[in-house]
XYZ file of C-alpha atoms in Angstrom:
463
model
C 19.977 -5.582 31.416
C 17.262 -3.661 29.529
C 16.464 -0.169 30.832
C 12.669 -0.359 30.969
C 12.438 3.325 31.881
C 13.173 3.966 28.197
C 10.651 1.510 26.798
C 9.226 2.297 23.363
C 5.456 1.807 23.194
C 4.156 1.091 19.690
C 0.399 1.324 19.156
C -0.792 -0.754 16.205
C 0.391 -4.123 14.918
C 0.031 -3.536 11.187
C 2.926 -3.394 8.731
C 4.312 -0.090 10.030
C 4.035 -1.015 13.705
C 5.484 -4.480 13.159
C 8.461 -3.137 11.212
C 9.042 -0.344 13.742
C 9.068 -2.880 16.591
C 11.553 -5.108 14.766
C 13.932 -2.272 13.943
C 13.856 -0.723 17.420
C 14.297 -4.086 19.139
C 17.243 -4.991 16.918
C 18.942 -1.742 17.935
C 18.709 -2.880 21.557
C 15.634 -0.977 22.738
C 12.866 -2.611 24.750
C 9.559 -2.490 22.879
C 5.949 -3.025 23.928
C 3.755 -3.557 20.857
C 0.074 -2.852 21.553
C -2.449 -4.497 19.194
C -6.146 -4.259 20.012
C -7.193 -7.353 18.041
C -8.749 -9.749 19.045
C -10.051 -7.736 22.020
C -11.528 -5.249 19.575
C -12.230 -6.093 15.942
C -12.152 -3.793 12.923
C -14.401 -3.623 9.867
C -11.556 -4.592 7.526
C -9.442 -7.240 9.300
C -10.278 -10.939 9.133
C -7.715 -12.417 11.564
C -5.807 -11.603 14.758
C -2.407 -11.827 13.033
C 0.095 -8.992 13.001
C 0.813 -7.297 9.651
C -2.420 -8.625 8.132
C -2.836 -7.579 4.491
C -6.341 -6.209 4.052
C -6.770 -4.720 0.591
C -4.453 -6.672 -1.717
C -1.695 -9.270 -1.494
C 0.668 -7.400 -3.823
C 3.682 -5.310 -2.833
C 3.745 -4.096 -6.446
C 6.847 -3.937 -8.653
C 10.067 -5.575 -7.449
C 12.188 -3.876 -10.121
C 14.844 -1.972 -8.138
C 16.402 -0.348 -11.214
C 13.500 1.312 -12.986
C 10.603 1.377 -10.500
C 10.482 3.511 -7.342
C 8.627 0.942 -5.252
C 11.211 -1.647 -6.305
C 13.907 0.733 -5.053
C 12.038 0.946 -1.737
C 11.931 -2.883 -1.563
C 15.690 -3.066 -2.015
C 16.435 -0.283 0.470
C 14.383 -2.074 3.098
C 16.117 -5.384 2.392
C 19.461 -3.670 2.985
C 18.106 -2.355 6.300
C 17.193 -5.841 7.561
C 13.444 -5.317 7.110
C 11.230 -7.965 8.711
C 8.420 -7.138 6.280
C 10.632 -7.728 3.238
C 12.219 -10.876 4.732
C 8.746 -12.303 5.312
C 7.481 -11.221 1.878
C 10.431 -12.873 0.136
C 9.753 -16.126 2.011
C 6.044 -16.099 1.129
C 6.117 -14.793 -2.446
C 3.757 -15.999 -5.149
C 4.065 -15.812 -8.961
C 2.876 -12.344 -10.031
C 4.684 -11.239 -13.176
C 6.972 -8.317 -12.349
C 5.299 -7.761 -8.982
C 6.059 -9.130 -5.522
C 2.878 -10.790 -4.260
C 2.575 -12.931 -1.144
C 0.374 -15.548 0.479
C -1.273 -13.186 2.938
C -1.928 -15.743 5.697
C 1.576 -17.229 5.605
C 3.056 -13.729 5.489
C 1.166 -12.553 8.576
C 2.088 -15.744 10.426
C 5.796 -15.249 9.615
C 5.773 -11.657 10.910
C 3.821 -12.603 14.039
C 6.126 -15.490 14.909
C 9.269 -13.387 14.434
C 7.997 -10.614 16.711
C 6.735 -13.048 19.359
C 10.152 -14.715 19.457
C 12.203 -11.504 19.787
C 13.608 -11.131 23.332
C 13.271 -7.319 23.284
C 9.591 -7.286 22.254
C 6.498 -7.706 24.432
C 3.136 -7.939 22.666
C 0.078 -6.697 24.541
C -3.340 -7.526 23.103
C -5.407 -4.596 24.321
C -6.720 -1.303 22.985
C -5.000 1.982 23.737
C -8.020 4.258 23.810
C -7.303 7.941 23.347
C -3.899 9.525 23.820
C -1.235 7.266 25.407
C -0.562 7.730 29.145
C 1.735 10.617 30.073
C 4.271 8.219 31.634
C 4.958 6.715 28.195
C 7.854 8.914 27.137
C 8.629 7.323 23.752
C 5.588 6.365 21.675
C 5.019 5.380 18.045
C 1.444 5.625 16.824
C 1.089 3.244 13.885
C -2.655 2.782 13.978
C -2.933 2.851 10.213
C -6.022 3.636 8.181
C -8.317 2.471 10.979
C -7.249 4.877 13.703
C -9.863 4.755 16.460
C -12.173 7.754 16.929
C -10.932 8.111 20.526
C -7.315 8.466 19.386
C -8.243 10.808 16.536
C -10.157 12.994 18.982
C -7.180 12.950 21.336
C -4.867 14.178 18.565
C -7.339 16.903 17.651
C -7.521 17.981 21.307
C -3.815 18.873 21.396
C -3.357 20.110 17.820
C -6.629 21.902 17.100
C -6.317 20.381 13.641
C -8.736 18.133 11.790
C -7.785 14.631 10.784
C -8.821 13.907 7.202
C -10.883 10.827 6.410
C -11.558 8.953 3.193
C -12.633 5.457 2.207
C -10.609 2.625 0.723
C -12.402 -0.031 -1.273
C -11.441 -3.724 -1.076
C -11.242 -5.994 -4.145
C -13.170 -9.311 -4.341
C -11.431 -12.717 -4.099
C -12.636 -15.698 -6.195
C -12.294 -19.472 -5.791
C -10.239 -20.651 -8.760
C -12.280 -23.808 -9.347
C -15.287 -21.615 -10.159
C -13.458 -19.771 -12.982
C -14.243 -20.880 -16.549
C -10.803 -21.788 -17.933
C -12.308 -22.432 -21.368
C -12.605 -18.643 -21.678
C -9.879 -17.337 -19.354
C -6.162 -17.738 -20.159
C -2.940 -17.355 -18.170
C -0.488 -14.606 -19.174
C 1.416 -11.759 -17.528
C 1.298 -8.397 -19.262
C 4.028 -8.386 -21.941
C 4.894 -11.935 -20.724
C 6.969 -10.381 -17.943
C 8.221 -12.862 -15.346
C 8.849 -11.429 -11.883
C 9.953 -12.968 -8.558
C 9.205 -16.683 -8.796
C 7.064 -16.056 -11.876
C 6.804 -17.655 -15.306
C 5.399 -14.862 -17.484
C 1.959 -16.480 -17.245
C 1.068 -15.459 -13.715
C -2.279 -13.691 -14.205
C -5.619 -15.044 -15.360
C -7.206 -12.880 -18.053
C -10.927 -12.457 -18.771
C -11.541 -11.019 -22.272
C -14.331 -8.603 -23.176
C -15.583 -7.411 -26.541
C -17.031 -3.926 -26.944
C -20.639 -4.937 -26.309
C -19.744 -6.925 -23.198
C -17.709 -4.007 -21.882
C -20.491 -1.472 -22.439
C -23.067 -3.753 -20.815
C -20.750 -4.129 -17.830
C -20.268 -0.353 -17.526
C -24.049 0.178 -17.665
C -24.485 -2.347 -14.859
C -21.797 -0.676 -12.753
C -23.357 2.735 -13.181
C -26.804 1.393 -12.312
C -25.739 -0.866 -9.455
C -26.783 -0.202 -5.873
C -23.857 1.233 -3.881
C -23.069 1.536 -0.205
C -23.934 5.032 0.961
C -22.617 6.904 3.978
C -24.904 9.667 5.199
C -22.315 11.131 7.568
C -19.928 11.854 4.696
C -21.742 13.360 1.718
C -18.531 14.068 -0.221
C -16.217 11.045 -0.015
C -12.619 12.069 -0.910
C -11.302 8.775 -2.283
C -7.573 8.268 -2.762
C -6.997 8.157 -6.540
C -4.756 5.071 -6.271
C -7.553 2.962 -4.793
C -10.742 4.152 -6.502
C -13.787 1.859 -6.603
C -14.466 0.635 -10.127
C -17.890 2.275 -10.232
C -16.361 5.638 -9.275
C -13.912 5.245 -12.168
C -16.810 4.379 -14.492
C -18.621 7.540 -13.401
C -15.612 9.558 -14.589
C -16.091 8.327 -18.150
C -17.052 5.149 -19.991
C -13.501 4.578 -21.202
C -11.780 5.180 -17.852
C -11.632 1.502 -16.881
C -10.217 0.560 -20.311
C -7.263 2.827 -19.583
C -6.982 1.626 -15.991
C -7.366 -1.851 -14.463
C -9.126 -3.233 -17.571
C -6.576 -2.083 -20.155
C -6.075 -4.733 -22.876
C -2.449 -3.905 -23.772
C 0.381 -6.434 -23.605
C -1.985 -9.423 -23.683
C -3.046 -11.760 -26.480
C -5.939 -14.212 -26.273
C -4.432 -17.526 -27.523
C -7.891 -18.751 -28.585
C -8.379 -15.791 -30.929
C -4.954 -14.152 -31.409
C -5.970 -12.054 -34.417
C -8.745 -10.230 -32.562
C -7.764 -7.520 -30.092
C -9.766 -7.569 -26.867
C -11.706 -4.404 -26.118
C -11.007 -4.785 -22.388
C -9.491 -7.406 -20.073
C -10.095 -8.158 -16.396
C -7.040 -9.638 -14.657
C -6.958 -11.981 -11.671
C -3.867 -12.432 -9.497
C -3.045 -15.451 -7.325
C -3.878 -14.706 -3.688
C -2.574 -17.746 -1.767
C 0.254 -20.281 -2.111
C -2.113 -23.115 -2.990
C -3.410 -21.150 -5.970
C -7.010 -21.778 -4.915
C -7.877 -18.093 -4.418
C -7.481 -15.285 -6.961
C -8.187 -11.592 -6.483
C -9.556 -9.189 -9.064
C -6.767 -6.732 -9.853
C -7.798 -3.112 -9.322
C -11.442 -4.107 -8.728
C -12.078 -2.349 -5.438
C -15.788 -1.672 -5.159
C -18.503 -0.225 -2.953
C -21.310 -2.139 -4.698
C -23.706 -3.760 -2.238
C -23.112 -7.494 -1.854
C -26.307 -8.783 -3.509
C -25.843 -6.606 -6.572
C -22.072 -7.020 -6.633
C -21.901 -10.757 -7.314
C -24.517 -10.459 -10.060
C -22.622 -7.686 -11.867
C -19.181 -9.320 -11.544
C -20.560 -12.556 -13.033
C -21.211 -10.594 -16.245
C -17.457 -10.781 -16.880
C -16.631 -13.563 -19.396
C -15.127 -16.517 -17.546
C -16.697 -15.515 -14.238
C -20.275 -16.549 -15.037
C -20.272 -19.059 -12.171
C -17.746 -17.330 -9.931
C -17.857 -18.192 -6.246
C -16.484 -15.448 -4.009
C -14.310 -16.115 -0.975
C -14.709 -12.405 -0.196
C -16.766 -9.719 -1.861
C -15.525 -6.170 -2.143
C -16.240 -3.606 0.539
C -15.235 -0.296 2.112
C -13.337 0.772 5.187
C -12.538 4.183 6.614
C -9.077 5.704 6.359
C -7.710 8.512 8.508
C -4.527 10.461 7.893
C -2.905 13.527 9.410
C -2.102 16.842 7.806
C 1.481 15.778 8.438
C 3.385 18.748 6.933
C 1.745 20.997 9.527
C 1.663 18.563 12.462
C 4.932 16.564 12.300
C 8.614 17.520 12.430
C 11.342 15.843 10.340
C 11.784 13.178 13.043
C 8.088 12.279 12.568
C 7.275 13.659 16.030
C 4.056 15.493 16.778
C 5.068 19.121 17.186
C 2.449 19.622 19.889
C 3.675 16.596 21.892
C 7.150 15.397 20.784
C 6.989 12.153 22.782
C 4.545 10.930 20.091
C 5.864 9.750 16.733
C 3.702 8.582 13.852
C 4.335 5.849 11.286
C 2.480 4.243 8.385
C -0.629 5.288 6.516
C -1.863 7.623 9.237
C 0.967 9.983 8.196
C -0.200 10.215 4.583
C 1.859 7.594 2.804
C -0.137 5.139 0.722
C 0.648 1.485 0.158
C 1.838 -1.523 2.128
C 5.531 -1.096 1.418
C 5.463 2.659 1.958
C 3.805 2.132 5.357
C 6.354 -0.490 6.354
C 9.215 1.653 5.070
C 8.105 4.542 7.237
C 7.788 2.131 10.169
C 11.386 1.117 9.563
C 12.563 4.730 9.706
C 10.467 5.691 12.739
C 11.449 2.551 14.659
C 15.108 3.461 14.267
C 14.542 7.120 15.167
C 12.646 6.166 18.321
C 15.317 3.621 19.300
C 18.053 6.213 18.872
C 16.196 8.482 21.298
C 15.736 5.638 23.786
C 19.431 4.754 23.616
C 20.693 8.363 23.754
C 22.029 8.202 20.216
C 21.712 10.684 17.368
C 20.101 9.625 14.105
C 18.752 11.629 11.198
C 16.149 10.356 8.710
C 17.510 8.694 5.544
C 18.911 11.017 2.851
C 16.264 12.600 0.645
C 17.896 10.913 -2.349
C 16.613 7.538 -1.095
C 13.072 6.198 -1.431
C 12.539 6.204 2.334
C 14.012 9.675 2.667
C 11.846 10.959 -0.185
C 8.744 9.676 1.606
C 9.775 11.376 4.850
C 10.280 14.623 2.937
C 6.895 14.235 1.233
C 5.011 13.998 4.500
C 7.012 16.569 6.450
C 7.863 19.309 4.005
C 7.476 18.529 0.334
C 4.370 20.643 -0.209
C 3.393 24.055 -1.432
C 2.325 26.464 1.284
C 1.107 30.011 1.502
C 0.948 32.436 4.407
C -2.845 32.496 4.500
C -3.938 28.912 3.990
C -0.925 26.879 5.112
C -0.248 23.525 3.451
C -2.058 23.081 0.168
C -3.658 19.845 -1.019
C -1.871 17.263 1.139
C -2.999 13.836 -0.085
C -1.807 10.244 0.454
C 1.043 9.345 -1.889
C 2.691 6.182 -3.152
C 6.463 6.319 -3.592
C 7.427 7.502 -7.080
C 10.452 9.013 -8.787
C 8.721 12.397 -8.775
C 9.456 12.574 -5.025
C 13.213 12.106 -5.577
C 15.590 15.071 -6.071
C 16.557 15.564 -9.747
C 19.679 13.937 -11.164
C 22.155 15.245 -13.686
C 21.104 14.638 -17.261
C 22.150 11.114 -18.243
C 24.896 10.902 -20.819
C 23.769 10.466 -24.409
C 24.465 6.910 -25.629
C 27.450 6.510 -27.895
C 26.464 6.798 -31.527
C 23.143 8.531 -30.784
C 22.347 11.231 -33.389
C 20.221 14.325 -32.668
C 18.374 15.246 -29.480
C 18.033 12.508 -26.883
C 14.565 12.370 -25.367
C 11.588 10.117 -24.851
C 11.247 6.776 -23.003
C 14.907 5.763 -23.306
C 16.104 8.990 -21.706
C 13.450 8.723 -18.965
C 14.540 5.155 -18.256
C 18.182 6.235 -18.025
C 17.213 8.937 -15.482
C 15.359 6.386 -13.373
C 18.420 4.144 -13.346
C 20.567 7.059 -12.156
C 18.072 7.822 -9.379
C 17.832 4.203 -8.236
C 21.615 3.711 -8.314
C 22.107 6.881 -6.254
C 19.386 5.830 -3.778
C 20.864 2.391 -3.125
C 24.330 3.848 -2.720
C 23.093 6.479 -0.250
C 20.999 4.080 1.823
C 24.072 1.974 2.587
C 25.655 4.652 4.774
C 22.377 5.255 6.635
C 21.641 1.541 7.076
């Protein structure tokens, strides 16, 4: 019989909260998952489903040998991750990336959690700090943490939560795309999970078209927020017009880079810039604009985006927009078990801790769900080894930062998983027959393989 005196209360039904609930319940703990939708809506969500994907439908690279996020995917799979199980069932062609049908994905997660005998889902808001009688709590409220909860945290920590804005990319109806101009091709013809090597739609631009587009972006009317004069955007999710303000060529070296793609209608002419679209649902009727987050006002936005060749008559299922993000100064506020130092009954998971990205949020939910369950069941459990992707993320948000005696933690910012967070490895052996110094891309690739191999070996014992 379940000991309900040791119930784990999880606040927030996003990716982190959903994964935490699944992991804790599978360890035998009783879980109550609190999700405020549909009782209270948010500015970013469209549905009432758990684990709804708001910004993009991509989980990024699925390469578990040479890409850190791919390593994180594989670690989570080996830890029986609900998020990865659901993603694998709902995947769409996306080159080397793992992209999903967002509606089917959310439905799969919701149904699995609703069916679990150890999980109760309560559709109501937890306003402010959780009740004192809740002894084991995971706060996974994500980038849309309510002001009441943020104020509650501040009241017991005397520390400011940091806010910034994430911009959402537009989604286009495929039948409004001009396929006489646009062509299908993945960058470098790379085929990923369920892909063919022709999984993106590409809109070509010559130099004049690109410059006209940049001028329009710079002159377009943007959403302004008087309460926040200096908006500290996360660099991994910058609005396109903010990138354009940093230099006219910035977009050509970012989401509009023309490398690895050849226009079959004019193969001898190199495109000056290319806008890519990625499939957004299983039917292939909706496509999102890759890296095209924007804060342009709606009326101006559609007009400017239709300047892109192939999108002259584009019809938008969703235009781009902004939503507020909140994250903690985690290195100062959380211990290595992801507990709030000022109130250890409260653990935090997901983006509110300062990890960035869907998979990173879910991965942290996986770790925190297991840590909370171990407490509830009177077991001992440490976070994953720092040599793993999940362990590296935990270290990043709890101690991987420069500090000084006067100012405390310096420059804590949201972070995607990357090999720079992993401990160094021994220098890889020089290939047989190699003459002279060994350096450059081949050596870097060999180091990544050593790191990923070590991570997957070390996660097995923790899992």
